[in-house]
Structures are given as structure tokens and as C-alpha cells.
Short mmCIF file of C-alpha atoms and ligand atoms in Angstrom, two decimals:
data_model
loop_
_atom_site.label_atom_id
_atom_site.label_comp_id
_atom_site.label_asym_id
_atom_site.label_seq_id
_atom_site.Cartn_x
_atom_site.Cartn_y
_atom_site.Cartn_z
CA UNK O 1 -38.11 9.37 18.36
CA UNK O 2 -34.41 7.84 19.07
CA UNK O 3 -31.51 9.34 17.75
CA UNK O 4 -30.98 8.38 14.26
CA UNK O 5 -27.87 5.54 13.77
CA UNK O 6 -27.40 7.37 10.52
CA UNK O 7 -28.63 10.59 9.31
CA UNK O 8 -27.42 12.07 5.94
CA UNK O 9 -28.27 15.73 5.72
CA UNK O 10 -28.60 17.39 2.42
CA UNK O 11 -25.34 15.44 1.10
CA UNK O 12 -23.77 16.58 -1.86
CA UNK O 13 -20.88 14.67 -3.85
CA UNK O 14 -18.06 15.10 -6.48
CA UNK O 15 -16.21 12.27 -8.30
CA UNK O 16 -13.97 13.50 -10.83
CA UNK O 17 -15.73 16.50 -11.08
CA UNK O 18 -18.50 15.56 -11.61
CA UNK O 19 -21.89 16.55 -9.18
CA UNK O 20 -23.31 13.22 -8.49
CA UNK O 21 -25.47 13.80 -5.61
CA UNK O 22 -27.00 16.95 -5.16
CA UNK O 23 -28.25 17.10 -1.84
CA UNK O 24 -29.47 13.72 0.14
CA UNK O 25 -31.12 13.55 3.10
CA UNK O 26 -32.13 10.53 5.35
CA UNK O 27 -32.12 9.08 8.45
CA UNK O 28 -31.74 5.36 9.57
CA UNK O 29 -33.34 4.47 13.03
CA UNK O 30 -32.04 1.53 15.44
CA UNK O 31 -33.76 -1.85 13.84
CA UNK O 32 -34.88 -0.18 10.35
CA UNK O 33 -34.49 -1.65 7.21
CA UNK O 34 -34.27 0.92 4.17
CA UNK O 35 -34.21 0.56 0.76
CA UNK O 36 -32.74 2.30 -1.52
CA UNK O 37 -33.56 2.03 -5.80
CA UNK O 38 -32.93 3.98 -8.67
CA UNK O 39 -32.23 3.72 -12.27
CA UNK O 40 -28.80 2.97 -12.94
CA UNK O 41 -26.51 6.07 -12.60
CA UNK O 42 -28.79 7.41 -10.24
CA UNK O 43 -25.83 7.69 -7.70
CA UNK O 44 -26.61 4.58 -5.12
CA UNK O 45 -23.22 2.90 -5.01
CA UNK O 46 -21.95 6.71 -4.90
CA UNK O 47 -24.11 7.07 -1.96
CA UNK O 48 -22.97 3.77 -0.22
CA UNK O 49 -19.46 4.57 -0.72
CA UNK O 50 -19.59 7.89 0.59
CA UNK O 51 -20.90 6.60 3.72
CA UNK O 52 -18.21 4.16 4.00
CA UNK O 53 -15.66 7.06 3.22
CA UNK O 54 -14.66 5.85 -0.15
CA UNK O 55 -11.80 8.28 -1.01
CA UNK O 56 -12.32 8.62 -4.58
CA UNK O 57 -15.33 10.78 -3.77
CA UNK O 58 -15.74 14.56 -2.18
CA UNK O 59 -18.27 15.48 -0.27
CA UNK O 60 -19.14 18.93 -1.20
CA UNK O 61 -22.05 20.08 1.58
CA UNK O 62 -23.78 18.55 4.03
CA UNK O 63 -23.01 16.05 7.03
CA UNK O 64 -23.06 12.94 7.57
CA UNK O 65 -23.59 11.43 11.49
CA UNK O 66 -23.33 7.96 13.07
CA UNK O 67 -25.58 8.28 16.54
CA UNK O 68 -25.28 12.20 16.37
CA UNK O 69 -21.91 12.15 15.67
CA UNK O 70 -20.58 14.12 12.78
CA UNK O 71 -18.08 11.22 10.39
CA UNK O 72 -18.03 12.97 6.85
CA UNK O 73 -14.63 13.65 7.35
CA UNK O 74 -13.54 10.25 9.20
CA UNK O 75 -11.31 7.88 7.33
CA UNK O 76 -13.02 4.70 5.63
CA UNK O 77 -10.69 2.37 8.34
CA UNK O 78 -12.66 5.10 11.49
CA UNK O 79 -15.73 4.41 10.36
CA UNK O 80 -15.59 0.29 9.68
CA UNK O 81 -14.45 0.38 13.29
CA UNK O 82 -17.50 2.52 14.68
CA UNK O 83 -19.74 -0.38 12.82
CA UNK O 84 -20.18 1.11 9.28
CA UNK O 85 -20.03 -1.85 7.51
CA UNK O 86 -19.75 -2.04 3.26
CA UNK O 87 -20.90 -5.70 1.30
CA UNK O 88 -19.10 -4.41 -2.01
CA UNK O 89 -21.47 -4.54 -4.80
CA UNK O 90 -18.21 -6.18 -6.41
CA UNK O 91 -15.80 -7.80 -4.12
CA UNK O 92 -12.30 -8.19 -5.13
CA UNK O 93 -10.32 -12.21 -4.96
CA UNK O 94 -7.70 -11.81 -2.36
CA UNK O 95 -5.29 -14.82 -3.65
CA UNK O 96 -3.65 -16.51 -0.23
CA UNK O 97 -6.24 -15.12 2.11
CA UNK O 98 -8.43 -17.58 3.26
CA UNK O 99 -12.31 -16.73 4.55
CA UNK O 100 -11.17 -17.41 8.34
CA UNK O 101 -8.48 -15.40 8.17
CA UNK O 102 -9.93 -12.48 6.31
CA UNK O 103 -12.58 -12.63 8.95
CA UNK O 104 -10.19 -12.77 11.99
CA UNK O 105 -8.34 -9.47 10.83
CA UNK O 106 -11.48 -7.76 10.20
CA UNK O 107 -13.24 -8.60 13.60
CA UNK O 108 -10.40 -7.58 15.39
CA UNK O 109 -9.89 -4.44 13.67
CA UNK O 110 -13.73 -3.77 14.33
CA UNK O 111 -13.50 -4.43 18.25
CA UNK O 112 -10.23 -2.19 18.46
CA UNK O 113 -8.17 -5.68 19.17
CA UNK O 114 -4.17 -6.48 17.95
CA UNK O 115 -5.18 -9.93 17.37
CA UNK O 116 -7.96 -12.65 17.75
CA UNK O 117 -7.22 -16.04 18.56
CA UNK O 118 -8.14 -18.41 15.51
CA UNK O 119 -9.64 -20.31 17.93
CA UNK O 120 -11.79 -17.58 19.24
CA UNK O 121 -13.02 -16.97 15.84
CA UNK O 122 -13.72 -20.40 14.64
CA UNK O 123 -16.22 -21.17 17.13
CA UNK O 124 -18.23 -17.72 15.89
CA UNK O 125 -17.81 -18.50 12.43
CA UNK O 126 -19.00 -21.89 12.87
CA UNK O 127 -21.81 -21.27 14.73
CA UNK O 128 -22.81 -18.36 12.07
CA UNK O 129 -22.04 -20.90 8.94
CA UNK O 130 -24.16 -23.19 10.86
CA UNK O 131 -27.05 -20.40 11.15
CA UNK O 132 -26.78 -19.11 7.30
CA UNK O 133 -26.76 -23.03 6.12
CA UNK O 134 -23.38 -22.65 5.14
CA UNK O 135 -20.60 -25.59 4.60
CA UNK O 136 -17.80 -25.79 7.34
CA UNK O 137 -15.50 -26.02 4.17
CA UNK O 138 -15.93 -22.40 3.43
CA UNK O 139 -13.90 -21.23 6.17
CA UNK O 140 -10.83 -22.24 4.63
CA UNK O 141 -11.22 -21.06 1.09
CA UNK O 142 -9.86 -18.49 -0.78
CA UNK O 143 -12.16 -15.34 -0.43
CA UNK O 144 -13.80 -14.39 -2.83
CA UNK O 145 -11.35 -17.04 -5.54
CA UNK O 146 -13.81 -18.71 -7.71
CA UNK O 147 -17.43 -17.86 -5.58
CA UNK O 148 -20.38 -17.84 -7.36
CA UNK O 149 -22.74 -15.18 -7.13
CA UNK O 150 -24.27 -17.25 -4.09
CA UNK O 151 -21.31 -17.61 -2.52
CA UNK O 152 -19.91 -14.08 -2.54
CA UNK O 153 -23.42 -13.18 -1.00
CA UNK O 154 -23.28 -15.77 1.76
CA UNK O 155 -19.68 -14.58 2.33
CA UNK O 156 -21.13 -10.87 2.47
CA UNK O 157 -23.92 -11.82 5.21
CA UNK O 158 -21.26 -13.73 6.70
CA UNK O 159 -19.16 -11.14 7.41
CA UNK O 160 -22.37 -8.97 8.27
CA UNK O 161 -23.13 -11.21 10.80
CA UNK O 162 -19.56 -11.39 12.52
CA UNK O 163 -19.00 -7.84 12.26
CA UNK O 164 -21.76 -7.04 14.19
CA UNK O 165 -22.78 -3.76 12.39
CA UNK O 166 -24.24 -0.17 13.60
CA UNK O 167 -25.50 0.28 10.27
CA UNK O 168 -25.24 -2.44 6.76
CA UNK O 169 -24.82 -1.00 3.57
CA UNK O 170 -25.62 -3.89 1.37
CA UNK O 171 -25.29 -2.83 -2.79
CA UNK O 172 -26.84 -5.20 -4.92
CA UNK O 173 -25.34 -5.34 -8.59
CA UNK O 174 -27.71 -4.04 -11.16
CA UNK O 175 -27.90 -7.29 -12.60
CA UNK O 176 -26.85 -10.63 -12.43
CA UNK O 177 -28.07 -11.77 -9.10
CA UNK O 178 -29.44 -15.44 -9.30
CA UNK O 179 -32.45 -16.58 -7.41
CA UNK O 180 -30.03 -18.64 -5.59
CA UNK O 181 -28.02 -15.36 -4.52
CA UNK O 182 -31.34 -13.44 -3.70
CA UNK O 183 -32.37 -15.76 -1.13
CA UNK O 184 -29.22 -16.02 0.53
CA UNK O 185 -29.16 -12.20 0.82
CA UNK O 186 -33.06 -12.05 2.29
CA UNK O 187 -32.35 -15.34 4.30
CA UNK O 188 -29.31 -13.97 5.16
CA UNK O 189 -30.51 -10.01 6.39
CA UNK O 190 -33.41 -11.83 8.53
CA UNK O 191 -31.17 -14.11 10.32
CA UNK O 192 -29.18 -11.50 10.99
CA UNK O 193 -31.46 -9.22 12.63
CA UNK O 194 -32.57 -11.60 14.36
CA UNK O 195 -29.64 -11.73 16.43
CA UNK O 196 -29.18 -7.76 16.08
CA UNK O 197 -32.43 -6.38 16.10
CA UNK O 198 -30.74 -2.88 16.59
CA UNK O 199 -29.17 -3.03 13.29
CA UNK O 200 -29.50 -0.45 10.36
CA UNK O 201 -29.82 -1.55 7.29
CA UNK O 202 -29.56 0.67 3.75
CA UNK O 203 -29.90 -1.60 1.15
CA UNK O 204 -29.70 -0.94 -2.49
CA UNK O 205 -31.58 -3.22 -5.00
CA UNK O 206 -33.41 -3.52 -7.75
CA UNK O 207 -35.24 -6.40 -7.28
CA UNK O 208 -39.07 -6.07 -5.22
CA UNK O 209 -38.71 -9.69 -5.22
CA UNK O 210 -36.00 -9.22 -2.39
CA UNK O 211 -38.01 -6.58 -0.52
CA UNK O 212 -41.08 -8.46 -0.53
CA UNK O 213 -38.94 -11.24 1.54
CA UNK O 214 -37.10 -8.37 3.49
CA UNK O 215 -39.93 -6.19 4.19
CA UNK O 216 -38.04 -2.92 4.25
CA UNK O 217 -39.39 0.51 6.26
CA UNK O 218 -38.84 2.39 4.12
CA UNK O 219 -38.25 2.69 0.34
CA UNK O 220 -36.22 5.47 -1.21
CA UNK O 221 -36.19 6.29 -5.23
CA UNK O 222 -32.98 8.10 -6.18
CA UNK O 223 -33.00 9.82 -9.47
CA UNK O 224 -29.84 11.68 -10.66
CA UNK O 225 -28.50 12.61 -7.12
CA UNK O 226 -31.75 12.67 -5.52
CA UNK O 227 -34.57 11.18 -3.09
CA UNK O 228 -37.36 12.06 -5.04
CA UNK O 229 -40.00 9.73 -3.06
CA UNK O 230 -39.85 8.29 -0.02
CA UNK O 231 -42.56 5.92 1.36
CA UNK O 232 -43.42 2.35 2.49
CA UNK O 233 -42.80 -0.86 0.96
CA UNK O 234 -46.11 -0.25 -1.70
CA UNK O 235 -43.73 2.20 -3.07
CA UNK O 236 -41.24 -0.50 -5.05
CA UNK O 237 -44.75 -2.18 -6.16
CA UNK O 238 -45.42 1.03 -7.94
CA UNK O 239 -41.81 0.72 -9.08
CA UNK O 240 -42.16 -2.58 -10.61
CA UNK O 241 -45.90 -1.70 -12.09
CA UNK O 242 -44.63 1.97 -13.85
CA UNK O 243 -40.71 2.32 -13.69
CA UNK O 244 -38.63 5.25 -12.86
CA UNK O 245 -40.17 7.59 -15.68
CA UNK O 246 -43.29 8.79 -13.49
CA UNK O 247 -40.01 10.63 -11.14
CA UNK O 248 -37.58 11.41 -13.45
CA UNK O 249 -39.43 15.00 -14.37
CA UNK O 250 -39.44 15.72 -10.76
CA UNK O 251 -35.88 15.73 -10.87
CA UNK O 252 -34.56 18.15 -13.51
P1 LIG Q 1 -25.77 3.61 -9.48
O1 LIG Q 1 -25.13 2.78 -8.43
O2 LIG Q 1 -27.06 4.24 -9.04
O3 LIG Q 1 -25.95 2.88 -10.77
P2 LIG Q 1 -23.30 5.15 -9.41
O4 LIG Q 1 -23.26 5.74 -8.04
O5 LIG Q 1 -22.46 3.98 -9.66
O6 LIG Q 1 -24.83 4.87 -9.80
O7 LIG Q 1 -22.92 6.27 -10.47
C1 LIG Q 1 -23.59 7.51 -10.54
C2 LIG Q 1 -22.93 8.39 -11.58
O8 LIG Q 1 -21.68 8.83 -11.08
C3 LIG Q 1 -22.65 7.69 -12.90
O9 LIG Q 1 -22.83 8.62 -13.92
C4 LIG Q 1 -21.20 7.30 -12.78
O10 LIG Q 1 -20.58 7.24 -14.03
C5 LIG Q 1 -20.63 8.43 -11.94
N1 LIG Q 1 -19.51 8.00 -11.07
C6 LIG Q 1 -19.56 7.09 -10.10
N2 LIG Q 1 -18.36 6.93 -9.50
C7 LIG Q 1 -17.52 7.78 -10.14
C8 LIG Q 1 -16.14 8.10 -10.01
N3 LIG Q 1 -15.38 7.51 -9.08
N4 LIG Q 1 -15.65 9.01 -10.84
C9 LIG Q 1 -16.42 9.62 -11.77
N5 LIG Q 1 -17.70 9.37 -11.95
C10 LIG Q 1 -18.27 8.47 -11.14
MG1 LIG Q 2 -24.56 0.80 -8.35
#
């Protein structure tokens, strides 16, 4: 088999003292989808953030690589730049900072550039907003200033799809995503990867709806700081038949 884009092995994190994943292990190959559910608390935007290099949290034990190559203790700004990308489960407003020129900082910083031309970027971004079904006009909002839930997701994928990712780390809220929203993010992953078949995705839902469109690889149940299954995409049918409660024994 390949090397792994990203392999977590036997992770263990602190936030504010407290344990919150207790060993996680997992490996992403080039072009796989995985999916990643739990009850809430279980630790998945822990885990997302941690792989980003969120520095609110500690990792404890354990490694985390990018193609065989060690990053647990690489800043947040390293990592974006070696093609971790992060769709915030909840994305801050940036007041004065339009889409297009959120995106032209953020591209540049990813390819290791001082600056992008605007014009450079524009013809990307419009070919991309074209792709995703996306109004021209959204280039020159505000980001994230009054989006919907739809639009904060398109503007995720969008900058998914510019960024040109190793490995995605989508986090879905817990609740609150429209139908609207969910098909912009399975619409969204699938045009994507079209275009970047290589690309690893982790993404963290709730909702089988989404993976029945997205057809992961493989599904992961975290329960208090742990995988406690791993299998194919049957396993968030079980889910959605019987809940979390048939795994949460296996974890204490
Ligand atoms: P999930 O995304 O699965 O709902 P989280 O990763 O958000 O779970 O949270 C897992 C647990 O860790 C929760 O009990 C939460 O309160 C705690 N936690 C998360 N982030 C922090 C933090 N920065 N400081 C302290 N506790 C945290
Ligand atoms: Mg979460």
C-alpha cells in the first residue's frame, strides 16, 4: 500500500486539563474519503483541530505524520502550507475582508508566494464559482458577513477547491445544517475530487444522508477519545438504525 497522506498514531490530547483523546489511530490514503462520527463530546472537532495544530490543545503521546513526515509539533501556519487544510465547523465574519481577497492571501501563503496578482486569482475563482454553481457576486462580499448556512459551506468548498489540499478536514456542526447546506457540501467534496483525485478527506458529520451522497471509505465511530469501530460505509447505516449506545460500553 502507498504511504499514508495522514497517519495518526495512538494520539492522545489535553485541553485545559482535561484527557480528551486517549489514544487515536488512523491513516488517510491518497484519494480516500473518511468519515468520522460520534456523539457529541466524543472529541471530533478536538481531533480536527489537533491536526490543524490548534494551539489551545496538547498533544500528550503519539505522532502525527503528513506523507511520513512527523508534524505534531509544526505550527498551525507549517502545516496549512504543507496542504492541511481546516473548513471551521464555525467560521468567524472578518468585517472589510472581502471573499477574493481572503482567498488571494491564503493561496499565496499555501504556495509559499509574497503575493498573487488579483488578476491571477480571479480567473481561478471564477472558474471554481462557475464549477460549484456559485454567483460571480460572491467574490466581492464580506466573508463570512451575513452567509447563510449555504453560503458559509459553498465558501468552505470554495476555498477547498483553491487551496488545493493534501488532506480536508471538513467539521460539520452538530446541528443546524439545512438540506440546502448538505448538498452544497456533497456537491461540493465530489467536484472537488474530481479535479484532485489525490485528495484526503476526514470528514466529520452526523448526517448518513451526506455520506450516502459522498460515499466515504471508511467510517470511524469516536466515543469519548476513541475509534471504537472502524468499517465501510454500512457502518453509519447501523448508526442511524441503533445509535451510539451499542459502543459506548466498549469504551469505558
Ligand atoms: P465533538 O466535536 O465530538 O462534539 P469536542 O472535540 O468539541 O467534541 O469536545 C470533546 C470534549 O472536550 C468536550 O467535553 C469538550 O467540552 C472538551 N473540550 C473541547 N475543547 C476544549 C478546550 N479547548 N478546553 C477544554 N475542554 C475542551
Ligand atoms: Mg464538534
Amino acid at each position: 500500500m502507498s504511504e499514508a497522506l495522514l497517519e495518526l498514531r495512538d494520539l492522545h490530547v489535553d485541553a485545559d486539563g482535561a484527557h480528551i483523546l486517549r489514544g487515536v489511530s488512523l491513516e488517510v490514503h491518497e484519494g480516500e474519503v473518511h468519515a468520522l462520527m460520534g456523539p457529541n463530546g466524543a472529541g471530533k472537532s478536538t481531533l480536527a483541530n489537533v491536526i490543524m495544530g490548534h494551539p489551545g490543545y496538547r498533544v500528550t503521546a503519539g505522532d502525527i505524520f503528513l506523507r511520513g513526515e512527523n508534524i505534531a509539533t509544526w505550527s498551525a501556519d507549517d502545516r496549512a502550507r504543507h496542504g492541511i487544510f481546516l473548513a471551521f465547523q464555525y467560521p468567524e465574519a472578518i468585517s472589510g475582508v472581502s471573499v477574493i481577497q481572503f482567498l488571494r492571501q491564503a493561496i499565496a501563503a499555501r504556495k509559499g508566494l509574497e503575493e498573487l496578482s488579483v488578476l491571477e486569482v480571479r480567473l481561478d475563482l471564477a472558474e471554481w464559482m462557475d464549477r460549484l454553481g456559485m454567483d460571480a457576486a460572491f467574490a466581492e462580499r464580506h466573508l463570512n458577513e451575513g452567509f447563510s448556512g449555504g453560503e458559509r459551506k459553498r465558501n468552505e468548498i470554495l476555498q477547498m477547491a483553491l487551496l488545493e489540499p493534501v488532506v480536508a478536514l471538513l467539521d460539520e456542526t452538530d446541528s443546524g445544517l439545512d438540506i440546502d447546506a448538505l448538498r452544497v457540501v456533497a456537491r461540493g467534496v465530489r467536484t472537488v475530487r474530481e479535479e484532485h483525485p489525490a485528495m484526503g478527506v476526514l470528514l466529520v458529520t452526523h448526517y448518513v444522508k451526506l455520506l450516502e451522497e459522498i460515499a466515504p471509505d471508511r467510517v470511524h465511530i469516536l466515543i469519548d477519545g476513541r475509534i471504537v469501530e472502524s468499517g465501510d460505509a454500512t457502518l453509519a447505516e447501523r448508526i442511524e438504525n441503533d445509535g451510539y449506545d451499542a459502543w459506548r460500553s466498549v469504551s469505558t
